[in-house]
Coordinates of C-alpha atoms and ligand atoms in Angstrom, one line a residue:
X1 CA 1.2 21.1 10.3
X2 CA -2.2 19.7 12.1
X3 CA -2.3 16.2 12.7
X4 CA -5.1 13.9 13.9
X5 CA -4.4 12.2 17.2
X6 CA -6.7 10.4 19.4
X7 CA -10.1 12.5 18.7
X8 CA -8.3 16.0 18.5
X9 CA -6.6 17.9 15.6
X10 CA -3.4 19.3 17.5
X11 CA -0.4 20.5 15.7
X12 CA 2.3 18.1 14.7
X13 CA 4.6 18.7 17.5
X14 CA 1.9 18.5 21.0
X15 CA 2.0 14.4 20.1
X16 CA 3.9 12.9 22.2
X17 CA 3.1 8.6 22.0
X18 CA 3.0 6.7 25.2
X19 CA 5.4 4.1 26.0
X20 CA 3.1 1.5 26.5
X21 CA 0.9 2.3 23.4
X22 CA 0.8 -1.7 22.0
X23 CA 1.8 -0.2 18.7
X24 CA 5.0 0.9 19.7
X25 CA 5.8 -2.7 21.9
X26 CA 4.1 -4.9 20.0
X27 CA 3.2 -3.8 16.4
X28 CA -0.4 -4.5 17.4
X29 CA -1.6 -2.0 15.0
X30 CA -3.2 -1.7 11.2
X31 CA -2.6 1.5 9.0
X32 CA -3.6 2.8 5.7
X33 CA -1.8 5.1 3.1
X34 CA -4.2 7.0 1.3
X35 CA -3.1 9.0 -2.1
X36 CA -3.6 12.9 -2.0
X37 CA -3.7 14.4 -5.8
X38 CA -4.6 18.0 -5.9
X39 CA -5.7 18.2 -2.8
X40 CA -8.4 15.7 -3.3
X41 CA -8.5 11.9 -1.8
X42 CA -8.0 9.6 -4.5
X43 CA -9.7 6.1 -4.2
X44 CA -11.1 6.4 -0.4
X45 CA -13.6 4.0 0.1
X46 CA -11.6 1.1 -0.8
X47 CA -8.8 2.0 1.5
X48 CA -11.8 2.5 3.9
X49 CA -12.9 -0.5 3.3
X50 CA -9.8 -2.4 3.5
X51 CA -8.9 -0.5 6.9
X52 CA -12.7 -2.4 8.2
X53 CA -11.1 -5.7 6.7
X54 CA -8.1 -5.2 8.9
X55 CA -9.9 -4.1 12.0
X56 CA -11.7 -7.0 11.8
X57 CA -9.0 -9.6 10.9
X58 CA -7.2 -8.7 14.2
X59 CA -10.2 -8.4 16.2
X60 CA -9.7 -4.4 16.9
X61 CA -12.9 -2.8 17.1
X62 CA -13.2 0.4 15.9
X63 CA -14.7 3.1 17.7
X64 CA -15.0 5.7 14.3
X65 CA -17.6 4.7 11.7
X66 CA -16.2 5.1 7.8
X67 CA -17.7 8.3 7.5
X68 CA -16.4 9.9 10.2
X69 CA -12.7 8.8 9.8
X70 CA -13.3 10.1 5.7
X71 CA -14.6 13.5 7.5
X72 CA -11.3 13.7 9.4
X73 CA -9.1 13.0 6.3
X74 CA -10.6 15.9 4.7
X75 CA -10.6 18.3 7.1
X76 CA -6.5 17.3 7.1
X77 CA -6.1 17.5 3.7
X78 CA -7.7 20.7 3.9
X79 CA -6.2 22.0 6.6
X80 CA -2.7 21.1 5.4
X81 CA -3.0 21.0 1.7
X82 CA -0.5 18.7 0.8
X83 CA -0.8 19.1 -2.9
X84 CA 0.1 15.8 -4.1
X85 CA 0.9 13.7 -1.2
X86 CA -0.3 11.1 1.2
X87 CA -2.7 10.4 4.4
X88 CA -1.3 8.1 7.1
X89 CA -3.4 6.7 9.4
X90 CA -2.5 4.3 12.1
X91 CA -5.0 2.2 14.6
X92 CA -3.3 0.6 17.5
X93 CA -5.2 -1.5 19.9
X94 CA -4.5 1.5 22.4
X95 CA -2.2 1.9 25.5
X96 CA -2.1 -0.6 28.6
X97 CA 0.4 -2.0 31.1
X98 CA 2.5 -4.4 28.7
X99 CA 1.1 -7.4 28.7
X100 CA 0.4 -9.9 25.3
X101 CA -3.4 -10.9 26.0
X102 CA -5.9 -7.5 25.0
X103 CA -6.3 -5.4 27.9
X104 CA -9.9 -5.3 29.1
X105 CA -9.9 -1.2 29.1
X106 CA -7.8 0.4 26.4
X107 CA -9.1 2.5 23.9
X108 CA -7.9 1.9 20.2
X109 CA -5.0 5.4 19.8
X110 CA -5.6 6.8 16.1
X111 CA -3.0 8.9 14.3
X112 CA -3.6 10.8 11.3
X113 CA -1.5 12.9 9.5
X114 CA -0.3 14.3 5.7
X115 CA 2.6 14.7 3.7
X116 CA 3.9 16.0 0.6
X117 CA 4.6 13.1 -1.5
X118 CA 5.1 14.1 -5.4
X119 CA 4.2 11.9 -8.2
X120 CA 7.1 9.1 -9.4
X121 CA 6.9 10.7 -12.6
X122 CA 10.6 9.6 -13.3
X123 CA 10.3 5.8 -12.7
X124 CA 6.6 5.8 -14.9
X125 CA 8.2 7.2 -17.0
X126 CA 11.8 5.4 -17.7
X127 CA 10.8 2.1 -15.1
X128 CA 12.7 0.7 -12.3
X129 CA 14.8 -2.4 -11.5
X130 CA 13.7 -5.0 -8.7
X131 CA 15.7 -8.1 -7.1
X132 CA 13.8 -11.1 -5.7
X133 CA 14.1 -12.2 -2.1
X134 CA 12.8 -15.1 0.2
X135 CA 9.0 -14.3 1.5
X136 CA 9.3 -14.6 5.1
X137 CA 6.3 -13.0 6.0
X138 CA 3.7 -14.8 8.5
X139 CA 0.4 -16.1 6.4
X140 CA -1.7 -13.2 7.0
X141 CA -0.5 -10.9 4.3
X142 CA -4.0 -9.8 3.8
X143 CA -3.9 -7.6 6.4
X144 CA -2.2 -3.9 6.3
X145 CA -0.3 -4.4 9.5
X146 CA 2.1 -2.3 11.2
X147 CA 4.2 -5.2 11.6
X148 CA 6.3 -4.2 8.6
X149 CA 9.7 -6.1 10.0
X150 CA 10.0 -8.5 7.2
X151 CA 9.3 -5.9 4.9
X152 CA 11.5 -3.5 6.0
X153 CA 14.5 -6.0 5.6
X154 CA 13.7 -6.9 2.5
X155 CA 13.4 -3.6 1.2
X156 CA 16.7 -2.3 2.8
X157 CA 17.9 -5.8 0.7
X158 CA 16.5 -3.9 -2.7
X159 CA 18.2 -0.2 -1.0
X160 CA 21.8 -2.3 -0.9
X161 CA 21.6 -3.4 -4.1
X162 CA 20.6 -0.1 -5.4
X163 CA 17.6 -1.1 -7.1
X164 CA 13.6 0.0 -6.3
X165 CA 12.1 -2.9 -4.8
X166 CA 12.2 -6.3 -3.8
X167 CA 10.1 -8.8 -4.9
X168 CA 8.9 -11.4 -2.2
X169 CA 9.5 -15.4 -3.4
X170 CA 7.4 -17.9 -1.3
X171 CA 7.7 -21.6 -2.5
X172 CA 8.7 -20.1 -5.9
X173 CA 6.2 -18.6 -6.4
X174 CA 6.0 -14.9 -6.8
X175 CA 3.4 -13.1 -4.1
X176 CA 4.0 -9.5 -3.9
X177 CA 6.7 -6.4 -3.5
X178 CA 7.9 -5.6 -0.5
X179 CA 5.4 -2.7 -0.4
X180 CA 3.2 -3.1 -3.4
X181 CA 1.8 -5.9 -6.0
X182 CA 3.7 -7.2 -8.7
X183 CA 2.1 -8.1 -12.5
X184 CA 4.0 -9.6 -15.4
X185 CA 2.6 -9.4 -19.0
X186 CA 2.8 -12.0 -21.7
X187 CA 1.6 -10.7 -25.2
X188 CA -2.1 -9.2 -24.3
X189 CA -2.3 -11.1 -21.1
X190 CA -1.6 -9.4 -17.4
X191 CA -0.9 -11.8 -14.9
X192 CA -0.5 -11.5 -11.0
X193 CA -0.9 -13.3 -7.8
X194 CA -4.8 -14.2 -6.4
X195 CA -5.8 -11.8 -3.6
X196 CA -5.6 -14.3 -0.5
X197 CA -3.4 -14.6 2.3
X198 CA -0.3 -14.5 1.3
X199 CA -0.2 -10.5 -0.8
X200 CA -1.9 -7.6 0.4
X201 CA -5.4 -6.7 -1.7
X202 CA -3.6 -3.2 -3.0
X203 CA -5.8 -0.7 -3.8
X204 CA -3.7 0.2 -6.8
X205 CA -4.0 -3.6 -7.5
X206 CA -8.1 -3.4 -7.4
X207 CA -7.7 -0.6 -9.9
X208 CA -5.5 -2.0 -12.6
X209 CA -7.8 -5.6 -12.2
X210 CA -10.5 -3.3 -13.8
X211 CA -8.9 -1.1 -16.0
X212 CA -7.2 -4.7 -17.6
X213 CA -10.4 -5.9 -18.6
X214 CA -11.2 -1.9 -19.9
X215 CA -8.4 -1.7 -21.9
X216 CA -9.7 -5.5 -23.6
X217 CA -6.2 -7.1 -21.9
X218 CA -7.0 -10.6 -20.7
X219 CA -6.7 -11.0 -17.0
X220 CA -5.3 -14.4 -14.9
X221 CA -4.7 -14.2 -11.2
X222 CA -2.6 -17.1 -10.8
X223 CA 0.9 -17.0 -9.4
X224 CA 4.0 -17.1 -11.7
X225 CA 7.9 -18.4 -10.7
X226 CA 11.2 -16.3 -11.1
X227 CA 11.8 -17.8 -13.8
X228 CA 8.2 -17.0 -15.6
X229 CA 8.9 -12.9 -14.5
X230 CA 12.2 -13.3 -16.0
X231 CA 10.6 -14.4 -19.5
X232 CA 7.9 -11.9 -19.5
X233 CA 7.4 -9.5 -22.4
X234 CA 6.4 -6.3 -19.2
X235 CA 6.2 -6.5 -15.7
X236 CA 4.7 -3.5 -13.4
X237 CA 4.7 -2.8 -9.7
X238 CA 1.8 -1.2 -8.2
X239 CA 0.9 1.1 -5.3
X240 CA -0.8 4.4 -4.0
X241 CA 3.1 5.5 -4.0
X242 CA 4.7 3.8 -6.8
X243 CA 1.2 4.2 -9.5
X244 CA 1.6 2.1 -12.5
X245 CA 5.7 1.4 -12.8
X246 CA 7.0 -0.5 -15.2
X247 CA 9.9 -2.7 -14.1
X248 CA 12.8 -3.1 -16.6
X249 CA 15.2 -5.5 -14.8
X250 CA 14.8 -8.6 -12.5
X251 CA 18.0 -9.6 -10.4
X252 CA 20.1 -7.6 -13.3
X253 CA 18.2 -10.1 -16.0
X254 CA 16.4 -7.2 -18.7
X255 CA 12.3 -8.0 -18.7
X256 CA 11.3 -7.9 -22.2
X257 CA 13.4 -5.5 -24.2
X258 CA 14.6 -3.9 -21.0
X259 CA 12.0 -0.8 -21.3
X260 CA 8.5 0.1 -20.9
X261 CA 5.9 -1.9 -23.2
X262 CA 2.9 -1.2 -25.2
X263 CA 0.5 -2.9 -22.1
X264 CA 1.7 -1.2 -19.0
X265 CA 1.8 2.0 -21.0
X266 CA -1.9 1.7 -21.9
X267 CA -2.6 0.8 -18.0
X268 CA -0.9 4.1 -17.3
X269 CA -3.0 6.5 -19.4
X270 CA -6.2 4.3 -17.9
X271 CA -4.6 4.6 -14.7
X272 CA -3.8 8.4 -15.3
X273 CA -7.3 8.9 -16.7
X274 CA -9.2 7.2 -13.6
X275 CA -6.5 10.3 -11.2
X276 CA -8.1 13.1 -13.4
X277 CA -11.7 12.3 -13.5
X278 CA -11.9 11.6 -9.8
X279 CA -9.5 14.4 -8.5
X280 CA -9.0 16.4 -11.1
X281 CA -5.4 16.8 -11.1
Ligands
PDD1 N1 2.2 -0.1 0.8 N2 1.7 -5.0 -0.7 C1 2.3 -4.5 0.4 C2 3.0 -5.4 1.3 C3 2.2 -3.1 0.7 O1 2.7 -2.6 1.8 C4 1.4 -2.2 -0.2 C5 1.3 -0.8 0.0 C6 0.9 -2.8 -1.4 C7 0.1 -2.0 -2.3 O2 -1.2 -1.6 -1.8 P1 -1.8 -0.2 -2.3 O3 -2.0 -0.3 -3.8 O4 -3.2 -0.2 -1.6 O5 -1.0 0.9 -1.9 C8 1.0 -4.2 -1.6 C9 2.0 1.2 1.3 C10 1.9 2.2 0.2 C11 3.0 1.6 2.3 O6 3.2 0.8 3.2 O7 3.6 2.6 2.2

């Protein structure tokens, strides 16, 4: 398999990270995962976009305009032909004797690579159970970080308990999944938490915000309590991975009548329809 590391496609195994790359000792690094479906990108120039946002937010300059990091994901893609599947791509702020403050030298390291990743076909289909945990994120959730700590407790939390995902609480207030966006439904109207600093801006998330308002739903971003999930008629968690999934059960409490509804089944053919016109698949 060819990967993309620092300027050169090389195959997987020639990359060999340094021990001082700030990614690996400090998590000073941003990524993207970008969905693969028939071999085509799906939904690039947000993720594109929302890899600039990042950049910027923790001052990391990028070296590779948009167009020439897109060029690069294709030639992977084409090169490696995932099918369905996935592009990772990782910018750290580069390798330098380990010290906090930004070292005046070091270039930003990129890493690019694909992998298989088949549709969740299963869970659209039949939905998934979540529990709830304490958000105990730091306040810039806006940004795709590789600081995933937090997030990877809380989602080995969800693995324990044998369940999908675990839904982040902050000040009772739902914000987000561990590694997606959460929506509840109430009769015709989606609900789901604003896009500021405390959820990531999902791309999957962008997409559903317009095909709500296609499908003639009525859209609030305003955040909702455990207890206002618990009481809603649907509830879906959304990402390049996970798609449109409907989630059937809360902290073992049945949402709605405990299976997919009527709304997040209509998202998923918009949702479905939006895959097929732009990739084909
Ligand atoms: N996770 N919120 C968090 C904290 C996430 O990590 C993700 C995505 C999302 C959904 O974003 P999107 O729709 O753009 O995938 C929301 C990716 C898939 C991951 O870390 O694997």
């Amino acid at each position: 398999m060819q990967v993309f590391y620092n300027g050169r496609f090389m195959p997987a195994e020639q990359v060999s990270i340094d021990m001082e790359d700030r990614g690996y000792q400090f998590a000073d690094g941003i990524y993207e995962v970008v969905r693969v479906y028939n071999n085509r990108l799906f939904h690039l120039k947000p993720h594109l976009e929302r890899l600039g946002r990042s950049a910027a937010g923790v001052e990391l300059e990028l070296p590779w305009p948009q167009e020439e990091l897109a060029d690069v994901m294709a030639q992977l893609v084409k090169a490696n032909r995932p099918g369905d599947g996935i592009v990772y791509l990782q910018i750290t702020r580069g390798v330098a004797p380990r010290n906090h403050p930004f070292p005046a030298r070091a270039e930003p390291a990129i890493t690019m690579y694909t992998k298989e990743f088949p549709r969740p076909t299963r869970n659209v289909e039949q939905g998934v159970a979540c529990i709830t945990v304490d958000d105990d994120r730091w306040l810039r959730c806006n940004i795709k970080s590789i600081s995933l700590l937090p997030n990877v407790l809380a989602k080995q939390k969800a693995a324990r308990a044998g369940v999908y995902e675990a839904i982040f609480v902050r000040d009772g207030r739902i914000t987000e999944g561990s590694s997606s966006n959460i929506f509840c439904v109430y009769g015709d109207t989606v609900q789901t938490h604003p896009a500021n600093n405390l959820i990531l801006n999902g791309i999957t998330r962008q997409a559903l915000l317009r095909l709500i308002k296609q499908e003639g739903f009525r859209l609030v971003e305003e955040p909702f309590s455990v207890p206002g999930l618990l009481a809603a008629d649907e509830a879906i968690v959304s990402s390049t991975t996970s798609e449109v999934t409907p989630i059937v059960q809360v902290d073992g409490h049945a949402i709605g009548e405990g299976r997919p509804g009527r709304v997040t089944r209509a998202l998923q053919a918009a949702f479905e329809a939006e895959i097929r016109r732009e990739t084909g698949a």
